[in-house]
mmCIF file of C-alpha atoms and ligand atoms in Angstrom:
data_model
loop_
_atom_site.group_PDB
_atom_site.id
_atom_site.type_symbol
_atom_site.label_atom_id
_atom_site.label_comp_id
_atom_site.label_asym_id
_atom_site.label_seq_id
_atom_site.Cartn_x
_atom_site.Cartn_y
_atom_site.Cartn_z
ATOM 1 C CA UNK D 11 0.000 0.000 0.000
ATOM 2 C CA UNK D 12 1.331 3.401 -0.985
ATOM 3 C CA UNK D 13 1.025 5.997 1.680
ATOM 4 C CA UNK D 14 2.778 9.108 2.840
ATOM 5 C CA UNK D 15 2.101 11.736 5.428
ATOM 6 C CA UNK D 16 0.975 14.234 2.829
ATOM 7 C CA UNK D 17 -2.450 12.672 3.275
ATOM 8 C CA UNK D 18 -2.733 14.078 6.779
ATOM 9 C CA UNK D 19 -2.787 17.809 6.272
ATOM 10 C CA UNK D 20 -2.052 20.375 8.958
ATOM 11 C CA UNK D 21 0.703 22.477 10.432
ATOM 12 C CA UNK D 22 -0.770 23.079 13.876
ATOM 13 C CA UNK D 23 1.133 21.839 16.890
ATOM 14 C CA UNK D 24 -1.742 19.402 17.438
ATOM 15 C CA UNK D 25 -1.340 17.790 14.012
ATOM 16 C CA UNK D 26 2.462 17.810 14.199
ATOM 17 C CA UNK D 27 2.192 15.977 17.524
ATOM 18 C CA UNK D 28 -0.206 13.461 15.999
ATOM 19 C CA UNK D 29 2.192 12.794 13.101
ATOM 20 C CA UNK D 30 5.104 12.447 15.493
ATOM 21 C CA UNK D 31 3.164 9.827 17.441
ATOM 22 C CA UNK D 32 2.114 8.050 14.252
ATOM 23 C CA UNK D 33 5.754 7.707 13.214
ATOM 24 C CA UNK D 34 6.764 6.406 16.625
ATOM 25 C CA UNK D 35 4.019 3.828 17.066
ATOM 26 C CA UNK D 36 4.004 2.695 13.441
ATOM 27 C CA UNK D 37 7.271 0.796 13.887
ATOM 28 C CA UNK D 38 5.950 -1.096 16.904
ATOM 29 C CA UNK D 39 3.268 -3.749 17.243
ATOM 30 C CA UNK D 40 1.479 -1.765 19.960
ATOM 31 C CA UNK D 41 -2.274 -1.507 20.102
ATOM 32 C CA UNK D 42 -3.224 2.128 19.600
ATOM 33 C CA UNK D 43 -6.405 3.872 20.669
ATOM 34 C CA UNK D 44 -7.228 6.807 18.419
ATOM 35 C CA UNK D 45 -9.640 9.308 19.954
ATOM 36 C CA UNK D 46 -11.301 12.437 18.635
ATOM 37 C CA UNK D 47 -14.673 13.839 17.628
ATOM 38 C CA UNK D 48 -16.478 12.719 14.521
ATOM 39 C CA UNK D 49 -14.715 13.728 11.308
ATOM 40 C CA UNK D 50 -11.361 14.610 12.870
ATOM 41 C CA UNK D 51 -9.450 12.022 10.831
ATOM 42 C CA UNK D 52 -9.266 8.952 13.068
ATOM 43 C CA UNK D 53 -9.462 6.499 10.179
ATOM 44 C CA UNK D 54 -6.861 8.503 8.281
ATOM 45 C CA UNK D 55 -4.499 8.206 11.244
ATOM 46 C CA UNK D 56 -5.152 4.463 11.530
ATOM 47 C CA UNK D 57 -4.302 4.065 7.832
ATOM 48 C CA UNK D 58 -1.143 6.111 8.314
ATOM 49 C CA UNK D 59 -0.004 3.863 11.174
ATOM 50 C CA UNK D 60 -0.595 0.767 9.077
ATOM 51 C CA UNK D 61 1.011 2.374 6.034
ATOM 52 C CA UNK D 62 4.186 3.096 7.976
ATOM 53 C CA UNK D 63 4.437 -0.262 9.665
ATOM 54 C CA UNK D 64 6.162 -3.390 8.437
ATOM 55 C CA UNK D 65 2.657 -4.764 7.854
ATOM 56 C CA UNK D 66 1.966 -2.238 5.111
ATOM 57 C CA UNK D 67 1.937 -4.817 2.328
ATOM 58 C CA UNK D 68 -0.678 -6.897 4.115
ATOM 59 C CA UNK D 69 -4.362 -6.131 4.660
ATOM 60 C CA UNK D 70 -5.794 -3.158 6.536
ATOM 61 C CA UNK D 71 -9.307 -4.221 7.563
ATOM 62 C CA UNK D 72 -11.622 -1.592 9.083
ATOM 63 C CA UNK D 73 -14.646 -2.808 11.054
ATOM 64 C CA UNK D 74 -17.375 -0.529 12.345
ATOM 65 C CA UNK D 75 -18.242 -2.110 15.680
ATOM 66 C CA UNK D 76 -21.336 0.045 16.087
ATOM 67 C CA UNK D 77 -23.006 -0.920 12.829
ATOM 68 C CA UNK D 78 -23.823 -4.619 13.346
ATOM 69 C CA UNK D 79 -25.979 -6.700 15.672
ATOM 70 C CA UNK D 80 -23.957 -8.653 18.229
ATOM 71 C CA UNK D 81 -23.975 -12.111 16.604
ATOM 72 C CA UNK D 82 -23.089 -10.773 13.193
ATOM 73 C CA UNK D 83 -20.259 -8.718 14.635
ATOM 74 C CA UNK D 84 -18.970 -11.724 16.548
ATOM 75 C CA UNK D 85 -19.074 -13.885 13.451
ATOM 76 C CA UNK D 86 -17.463 -11.164 11.332
ATOM 77 C CA UNK D 87 -14.570 -10.715 13.760
ATOM 78 C CA UNK D 88 -14.006 -14.250 15.009
ATOM 79 C CA UNK D 89 -15.623 -16.433 12.354
ATOM 80 C CA UNK D 90 -17.987 -19.364 12.854
ATOM 81 C CA UNK D 91 -18.269 -23.090 12.294
ATOM 82 C CA UNK D 92 -20.784 -24.695 9.982
ATOM 83 C CA UNK D 93 -24.104 -25.225 11.775
ATOM 84 C CA UNK D 94 -23.184 -23.109 14.803
ATOM 85 C CA UNK D 95 -26.304 -20.985 14.275
ATOM 86 C CA UNK D 96 -29.213 -20.818 11.828
ATOM 87 C CA UNK D 97 -27.811 -19.735 8.504
ATOM 88 C CA UNK D 98 -24.237 -20.822 9.212
ATOM 89 C CA UNK D 99 -24.057 -23.056 6.159
ATOM 90 C CA UNK D 100 -20.290 -23.311 6.015
ATOM 91 C CA UNK D 101 -17.230 -22.630 8.109
ATOM 92 C CA UNK D 102 -16.394 -18.964 7.905
ATOM 93 C CA UNK D 103 -13.078 -17.353 8.721
ATOM 94 C CA UNK D 104 -13.274 -14.147 10.791
ATOM 95 C CA UNK D 105 -11.460 -10.890 10.057
ATOM 96 C CA UNK D 106 -8.948 -11.517 12.842
ATOM 97 C CA UNK D 107 -7.733 -14.484 10.803
ATOM 98 C CA UNK D 108 -8.225 -12.920 7.372
ATOM 99 C CA UNK D 109 -6.066 -9.958 8.383
ATOM 100 C CA UNK D 110 -3.108 -12.237 9.127
ATOM 101 C CA UNK D 111 0.114 -10.306 8.946
ATOM 102 C CA UNK D 112 -1.855 -7.079 8.621
ATOM 103 C CA UNK D 113 -3.894 -4.669 10.703
ATOM 104 C CA UNK D 114 -7.465 -4.674 11.914
ATOM 105 C CA UNK D 115 -9.063 -1.297 12.676
ATOM 106 C CA UNK D 116 -11.876 -1.491 15.223
ATOM 107 C CA UNK D 117 -13.837 1.685 14.664
ATOM 108 C CA UNK D 118 -16.408 2.868 17.258
ATOM 109 C CA UNK D 119 -14.875 0.474 19.770
ATOM 110 C CA UNK D 120 -17.005 2.070 22.520
ATOM 111 C CA UNK D 121 -20.045 0.354 20.976
ATOM 112 C CA UNK D 122 -18.756 -3.191 21.221
ATOM 113 C CA UNK D 123 -21.105 -5.345 23.364
ATOM 114 C CA UNK D 124 -19.857 -6.586 26.758
ATOM 115 C CA UNK D 125 -19.707 -10.245 25.772
ATOM 116 C CA UNK D 126 -17.471 -9.439 22.804
ATOM 117 C CA UNK D 127 -15.299 -7.238 24.974
ATOM 118 C CA UNK D 128 -14.225 -10.412 26.786
ATOM 119 C CA UNK D 129 -13.411 -12.185 23.520
ATOM 120 C CA UNK D 130 -11.530 -9.169 22.260
ATOM 121 C CA UNK D 131 -9.446 -8.959 25.416
ATOM 122 C CA UNK D 132 -8.499 -12.598 24.946
ATOM 123 C CA UNK D 133 -7.557 -11.940 21.329
ATOM 124 C CA UNK D 134 -5.304 -9.075 22.413
ATOM 125 C CA UNK D 135 -3.712 -10.823 25.359
ATOM 126 C CA UNK D 136 -3.367 -14.418 24.263
ATOM 127 C CA UNK D 137 -3.340 -13.712 20.512
ATOM 128 C CA UNK D 138 -5.991 -16.382 20.244
ATOM 129 C CA UNK D 139 -9.556 -16.440 19.068
ATOM 130 C CA UNK D 140 -12.393 -18.906 19.196
ATOM 131 C CA UNK D 141 -14.737 -18.969 16.181
ATOM 132 C CA UNK D 142 -18.439 -19.311 17.121
ATOM 133 C CA UNK D 143 -19.192 -22.994 17.610
ATOM 134 C CA UNK D 144 -15.553 -24.043 17.855
ATOM 135 C CA UNK D 145 -13.689 -25.322 20.894
ATOM 136 C CA UNK D 146 -10.224 -25.138 19.351
ATOM 137 C CA UNK D 147 -8.545 -21.763 19.839
ATOM 138 C CA UNK D 148 -6.701 -20.378 16.807
ATOM 139 C CA UNK D 149 -3.562 -18.314 16.837
ATOM 140 C CA UNK D 150 -3.782 -14.889 15.223
ATOM 141 C CA UNK D 151 -1.109 -12.526 13.897
ATOM 142 C CA UNK D 152 -2.761 -9.162 13.592
ATOM 143 C CA UNK D 153 -2.147 -5.669 14.835
ATOM 144 C CA UNK D 154 -5.137 -4.004 16.438
ATOM 145 C CA UNK D 155 -5.899 -0.307 16.093
ATOM 146 C CA UNK D 156 -9.088 1.072 17.624
ATOM 147 C CA UNK D 157 -10.952 4.365 17.503
ATOM 148 C CA UNK D 158 -13.732 6.022 19.410
ATOM 149 C CA UNK D 159 -15.414 9.389 19.607
ATOM 150 C CA UNK D 160 -16.763 8.541 23.049
ATOM 151 C CA UNK D 161 -14.985 9.226 26.306
ATOM 152 C CA UNK D 162 -14.018 5.608 27.059
ATOM 153 C CA UNK D 163 -12.924 6.481 30.576
ATOM 154 C CA UNK D 164 -16.506 7.607 31.255
ATOM 155 C CA UNK D 165 -17.828 4.412 29.674
ATOM 156 C CA UNK D 166 -15.619 2.490 32.092
ATOM 157 C CA UNK D 167 -16.845 4.528 35.047
ATOM 158 C CA UNK D 168 -20.426 3.932 33.906
ATOM 159 C CA UNK D 169 -19.803 0.171 33.805
ATOM 160 C CA UNK D 170 -20.422 -0.082 30.063
ATOM 161 C CA UNK D 171 -16.850 -0.779 29.062
ATOM 162 C CA UNK D 172 -14.501 -3.262 30.716
ATOM 163 C CA UNK D 173 -11.681 -1.618 32.565
ATOM 164 C CA UNK D 174 -9.168 -4.352 31.709
ATOM 165 C CA UNK D 175 -9.929 -3.992 28.005
ATOM 166 C CA UNK D 176 -9.700 -0.216 28.258
ATOM 167 C CA UNK D 177 -6.187 -0.429 29.723
ATOM 168 C CA UNK D 178 -5.166 -3.006 27.140
ATOM 169 C CA UNK D 179 -6.364 -0.799 24.247
ATOM 170 C CA UNK D 180 -5.116 2.414 25.740
ATOM 171 C CA UNK D 181 -1.437 1.438 25.930
ATOM 172 C CA UNK D 182 -0.873 4.201 23.392
ATOM 173 C CA UNK D 183 -3.439 6.904 22.791
ATOM 174 C CA UNK D 184 -3.414 9.326 19.899
ATOM 175 C CA UNK D 185 -5.873 12.150 20.402
ATOM 176 C CA UNK D 186 -6.901 14.360 17.488
ATOM 177 C CA UNK D 187 -8.264 17.724 18.696
ATOM 178 C CA UNK D 188 -11.346 19.224 17.028
ATOM 179 C CA UNK D 189 -10.796 21.463 14.006
ATOM 180 C CA UNK D 190 -12.076 24.515 15.900
ATOM 181 C CA UNK D 191 -9.013 24.255 18.158
ATOM 182 C CA UNK D 192 -6.615 24.415 15.205
ATOM 183 C CA UNK D 193 -7.953 27.000 12.733
ATOM 184 C CA UNK D 194 -4.445 27.471 11.366
ATOM 185 C CA UNK D 195 -4.877 24.128 9.578
ATOM 186 C CA UNK D 196 -7.865 25.420 7.615
ATOM 187 C CA UNK D 197 -5.991 27.251 4.814
ATOM 188 C CA UNK D 198 -3.925 24.118 4.074
ATOM 189 C CA UNK D 199 -6.951 21.849 4.298
ATOM 190 C CA UNK D 200 -8.958 24.053 1.927
ATOM 191 C CA UNK D 201 -6.116 23.939 -0.581
ATOM 192 C CA UNK D 202 -5.823 20.175 -0.212
ATOM 193 C CA UNK D 203 -9.584 19.633 -0.549
ATOM 194 C CA UNK D 204 -9.794 21.817 -3.651
ATOM 195 C CA UNK D 205 -7.000 19.781 -5.258
ATOM 196 C CA UNK D 206 -8.735 16.577 -4.190
ATOM 197 C CA UNK D 207 -12.116 17.519 -5.675
ATOM 198 C CA UNK D 208 -10.938 19.271 -8.869
ATOM 199 C CA UNK D 209 -10.517 16.093 -10.936
ATOM 200 C CA UNK D 210 -13.660 14.383 -9.572
ATOM 201 C CA UNK D 211 -15.784 17.419 -10.349
ATOM 202 C CA UNK D 212 -13.999 18.239 -13.567
ATOM 203 C CA UNK D 213 -13.099 21.717 -12.271
ATOM 204 C CA UNK D 214 -9.961 23.803 -12.233
ATOM 205 C CA UNK D 215 -10.012 25.892 -9.075
ATOM 206 C CA UNK D 216 -6.639 27.326 -8.141
ATOM 207 C CA UNK D 217 -7.641 28.299 -4.603
ATOM 208 C CA UNK D 218 -9.963 30.334 -2.424
ATOM 209 C CA UNK D 219 -10.068 34.071 -1.719
ATOM 210 C CA UNK D 220 -8.661 35.359 1.583
ATOM 211 C CA UNK D 221 -12.144 36.395 2.628
ATOM 212 C CA UNK D 222 -13.339 32.820 2.130
ATOM 213 C CA UNK D 223 -10.486 31.476 4.243
ATOM 214 C CA UNK D 224 -11.110 34.030 7.008
ATOM 215 C CA UNK D 225 -14.798 33.116 7.083
ATOM 216 C CA UNK D 226 -14.063 29.384 7.179
ATOM 217 C CA UNK D 227 -11.538 29.936 9.981
ATOM 218 C CA UNK D 228 -14.173 31.566 12.166
ATOM 219 C CA UNK D 229 -16.736 28.746 11.989
ATOM 220 C CA UNK D 230 -17.291 26.182 14.776
ATOM 221 C CA UNK D 231 -17.028 23.054 12.505
ATOM 222 C CA UNK D 232 -18.940 20.625 14.699
ATOM 223 C CA UNK D 233 -18.427 17.980 11.986
ATOM 224 C CA UNK D 234 -14.710 18.794 11.774
ATOM 225 C CA UNK D 235 -12.735 18.060 8.583
ATOM 226 C CA UNK D 236 -15.519 15.940 7.111
ATOM 227 C CA UNK D 237 -17.903 18.908 7.359
ATOM 228 C CA UNK D 238 -15.312 21.240 5.840
ATOM 229 C CA UNK D 239 -14.809 18.720 3.044
ATOM 230 C CA UNK D 240 -18.552 18.657 2.338
ATOM 231 C CA UNK D 241 -18.820 22.453 2.303
ATOM 232 C CA UNK D 242 -15.874 22.757 -0.096
ATOM 233 C CA UNK D 243 -17.276 20.096 -2.407
ATOM 234 C CA UNK D 244 -20.753 21.667 -2.372
ATOM 235 C CA UNK D 245 -19.243 25.092 -3.104
ATOM 236 C CA UNK D 246 -17.083 23.763 -5.940
ATOM 237 C CA UNK D 247 -20.048 22.095 -7.626
ATOM 238 C CA UNK D 248 -21.948 25.365 -7.841
ATOM 239 C CA UNK D 249 -19.126 27.869 -8.298
ATOM 240 C CA UNK D 250 -17.681 29.043 -11.596
ATOM 241 C CA UNK D 251 -14.391 30.734 -12.374
ATOM 242 C CA UNK D 252 -10.966 29.772 -11.141
ATOM 243 C CA UNK D 253 -11.049 30.967 -7.531
ATOM 244 C CA UNK D 254 -13.648 30.376 -4.837
ATOM 245 C CA UNK D 255 -15.155 33.704 -3.757
ATOM 246 C CA UNK D 256 -17.147 34.600 -0.659
ATOM 247 C CA UNK D 257 -20.318 34.731 -2.788
ATOM 248 C CA UNK D 258 -19.783 31.102 -3.757
ATOM 249 C CA UNK D 259 -20.058 29.826 -0.176
ATOM 250 C CA UNK D 260 -23.445 28.530 0.986
ATOM 251 C CA UNK D 261 -25.515 31.408 2.438
ATOM 252 C CA UNK D 262 -25.838 29.624 5.779
ATOM 253 C CA UNK D 263 -22.046 29.439 6.131
ATOM 254 C CA UNK D 264 -21.573 33.114 5.307
ATOM 255 C CA UNK D 265 -24.282 34.015 7.845
ATOM 256 C CA UNK D 266 -22.581 32.087 10.667
ATOM 257 C CA UNK D 267 -19.272 33.601 9.554
ATOM 258 C CA UNK D 268 -20.712 37.099 9.859
ATOM 259 C CA UNK D 269 -22.108 36.402 13.306
ATOM 260 C CA UNK D 270 -18.619 35.242 14.332
ATOM 261 C CA UNK D 271 -16.044 37.922 13.664
ATOM 262 C CA UNK D 272 -13.265 36.952 11.271
ATOM 263 C CA UNK D 273 -10.560 34.900 12.909
ATOM 264 C CA UNK D 274 -7.374 36.715 13.878
ATOM 265 C CA UNK D 275 -4.228 35.634 15.696
ATOM 266 C CA UNK D 276 -3.514 39.157 16.932
ATOM 267 C CA UNK D 277 -4.459 39.338 20.603
ATOM 268 C CA UNK D 278 -5.357 43.046 20.564
ATOM 269 C CA UNK D 279 -7.644 42.572 17.556
ATOM 270 C CA UNK D 280 -9.209 39.477 19.119
ATOM 271 C CA UNK D 281 -9.905 41.357 22.368
ATOM 272 C CA UNK D 282 -11.387 44.273 20.423
ATOM 273 C CA UNK D 283 -13.686 41.874 18.578
ATOM 274 C CA UNK D 284 -14.760 40.345 21.841
ATOM 275 C CA UNK D 285 -15.338 43.752 23.432
ATOM 276 C CA UNK D 286 -17.476 44.822 20.488
ATOM 277 C CA UNK D 287 -19.558 41.635 20.527
ATOM 278 C CA UNK D 288 -20.031 41.871 24.263
ATOM 279 C CA UNK D 289 -21.204 45.494 24.176
ATOM 280 C CA UNK D 290 -23.591 44.748 21.287
ATOM 281 C CA UNK D 291 -25.039 41.869 23.268
ATOM 282 C CA UNK D 292 -25.570 43.967 26.399
ATOM 283 C CA UNK D 293 -27.100 46.827 24.376
ATOM 284 C CA UNK D 294 -29.482 44.330 22.749
ATOM 285 C CA UNK D 295 -30.514 43.030 26.163
ATOM 286 C CA UNK D 296 -31.505 46.452 27.452
ATOM 287 C CA UNK D 297 -33.255 47.544 24.255
ATOM 288 C CA UNK D 298 -30.374 49.882 23.281
ATOM 289 C CA UNK D 299 -30.725 51.889 26.524
ATOM 290 C CA UNK D 300 -27.152 53.194 26.774
ATOM 291 C CA UNK D 301 -27.452 54.430 30.332
ATOM 292 C CA UNK D 302 -28.666 51.017 31.477
ATOM 293 C CA UNK D 303 -25.987 49.251 29.401
ATOM 294 C CA UNK D 304 -23.222 51.399 30.924
ATOM 295 C CA UNK D 305 -24.451 50.437 34.382
ATOM 296 C CA UNK D 306 -24.410 46.717 33.563
ATOM 297 C CA UNK D 307 -20.988 46.991 31.933
ATOM 298 C CA UNK D 308 -19.810 48.909 34.995
ATOM 299 C CA UNK D 309 -18.284 51.739 32.947
ATOM 300 C CA UNK D 310 -19.241 55.420 32.736
ATOM 301 C CA UNK D 311 -21.744 56.588 30.151
ATOM 302 C CA UNK D 312 -19.081 58.683 28.429
ATOM 303 C CA UNK D 313 -16.733 55.640 28.184
ATOM 304 C CA UNK D 314 -19.539 53.680 26.593
ATOM 305 C CA UNK D 315 -20.107 56.441 24.012
ATOM 306 C CA UNK D 316 -16.394 56.491 23.256
ATOM 307 C CA UNK D 317 -16.308 52.699 22.796
ATOM 308 C CA UNK D 318 -19.378 52.719 20.561
ATOM 309 C CA UNK D 319 -17.596 55.270 18.397
ATOM 310 C CA UNK D 320 -14.204 53.500 18.436
ATOM 311 C CA UNK D 321 -15.479 49.984 17.824
ATOM 312 C CA UNK D 322 -17.924 51.085 15.138
ATOM 313 C CA UNK D 323 -20.989 49.727 16.930
ATOM 314 C CA UNK D 324 -24.119 50.563 14.921
HETATM 315 N N1 ATP N 2 -5.770 16.235 8.704
HETATM 316 C C1 ATP N 2 -6.477 15.867 7.619
HETATM 317 N N2 ATP N 2 -5.961 16.064 6.391
HETATM 318 C C2 ATP N 2 -6.651 15.705 5.293
HETATM 319 N N3 ATP N 2 -7.874 15.153 5.300
HETATM 320 C C3 ATP N 2 -8.432 14.913 6.490
HETATM 321 C C4 ATP N 2 -7.775 15.251 7.712
HETATM 322 N N4 ATP N 2 -8.565 14.904 8.733
HETATM 323 C C5 ATP N 2 -9.677 14.368 8.188
HETATM 324 N N5 ATP N 2 -9.609 14.373 6.827
HETATM 325 C C6 ATP N 2 -10.647 13.898 5.903
HETATM 326 O O1 ATP N 2 -11.904 14.108 6.540
HETATM 327 C C7 ATP N 2 -12.765 12.990 6.352
HETATM 328 C C8 ATP N 2 -13.100 12.363 7.675
HETATM 329 O O2 ATP N 2 -11.964 11.690 8.203
HETATM 330 P P1 ATP N 2 -12.080 10.276 8.939
HETATM 331 O O3 ATP N 2 -13.079 9.421 8.271
HETATM 332 O O4 ATP N 2 -10.715 9.750 9.126
HETATM 333 O O5 ATP N 2 -12.674 10.815 10.330
HETATM 334 P P2 ATP N 2 -13.135 9.979 11.610
HETATM 335 O O6 ATP N 2 -12.482 10.639 12.770
HETATM 336 O O7 ATP N 2 -12.887 8.538 11.391
HETATM 337 O O8 ATP N 2 -14.692 10.310 11.656
HETATM 338 P P3 ATP N 2 -15.893 9.430 12.319
HETATM 339 O O9 ATP N 2 -15.710 9.480 13.815
HETATM 340 O O10 ATP N 2 -17.107 10.188 11.903
HETATM 341 O O11 ATP N 2 -15.780 8.066 11.761
HETATM 342 C C9 ATP N 2 -12.037 12.051 5.415
HETATM 343 O O12 ATP N 2 -12.424 12.342 4.102
HETATM 344 C C10 ATP N 2 -10.583 12.408 5.624
HETATM 345 O O13 ATP N 2 -9.823 12.120 4.499
HETATM 346 MG MG1 MG N 3 -14.244 6.962 11.249
#
């Protein structure tokens, strides 16, 4: 499998730390728990670990542990023997065996049912599995990577996730922070996403206007990079020309962007923006009664007038 780090885009300290960890753990056989909110790139990181390991020429098998009913998941992971349940017409090898020499990626590990947690722990510790309906354990040679967007520690405290399994999975943790905590990655990501979608959409965009970037940097991105990806793709489908302009962005995005002042690194500018927003909010609350607002803000009426003037408050 061909893979390089250029697939994981970002220059923030957070992303550089993630890449550093990826490089370090890739060379080992360690189980790695990858955590982060939805759309932050957990699967991408799992692929990068596999792609940099000595297992890279063998299979990388992702399994979504939250998507299947318990018996199906058990059979998928561990396999089953002919006749072990209705519909088991033949012996079936599980993914733990199919992935031999390679990597299995257990996505949404927080959703794995309790009974399978025990079997998984055994697979990790003894490197042995038991297909459904079999009494002969089988040796496995597979590296396990897991991901979750849940707080597994809380799941453990709530009795929904086995503590022993948690510690076994959590030998190494790679945490990917949400996109809103690393806006400096957005310009690079936008560039990367435009290049990614150009050929698929038969377009030729060379980039996005500064105003577009500033707006995108000020958004909350609850869906993280996946959401950004969708917005860029949507915009590229509808836009014409060779650069993406502010007018090309979906109206809803521009509206949220306007409600949030443009992102800036400069502390003075950021504080000014906050001051302005705060005063506008207080004025709104008191129906634009400046005397009342000054009282709530605990500043003199004349200071409030000066600030309204300075900050350009309508
Ligand atoms: N740092 C990044 N650089 C480039 N692309 C990224 C980055 N992070 C995420 N992506 C892209 O965003 C999308 C979502 O990433 P991925 O599927 O890895 O997220 P996830 O954390 O597994 O999400 P979920 O929890 O919803 O499964 C993918 O298309 C991926 O390629
Ligand atoms: Mg995922």
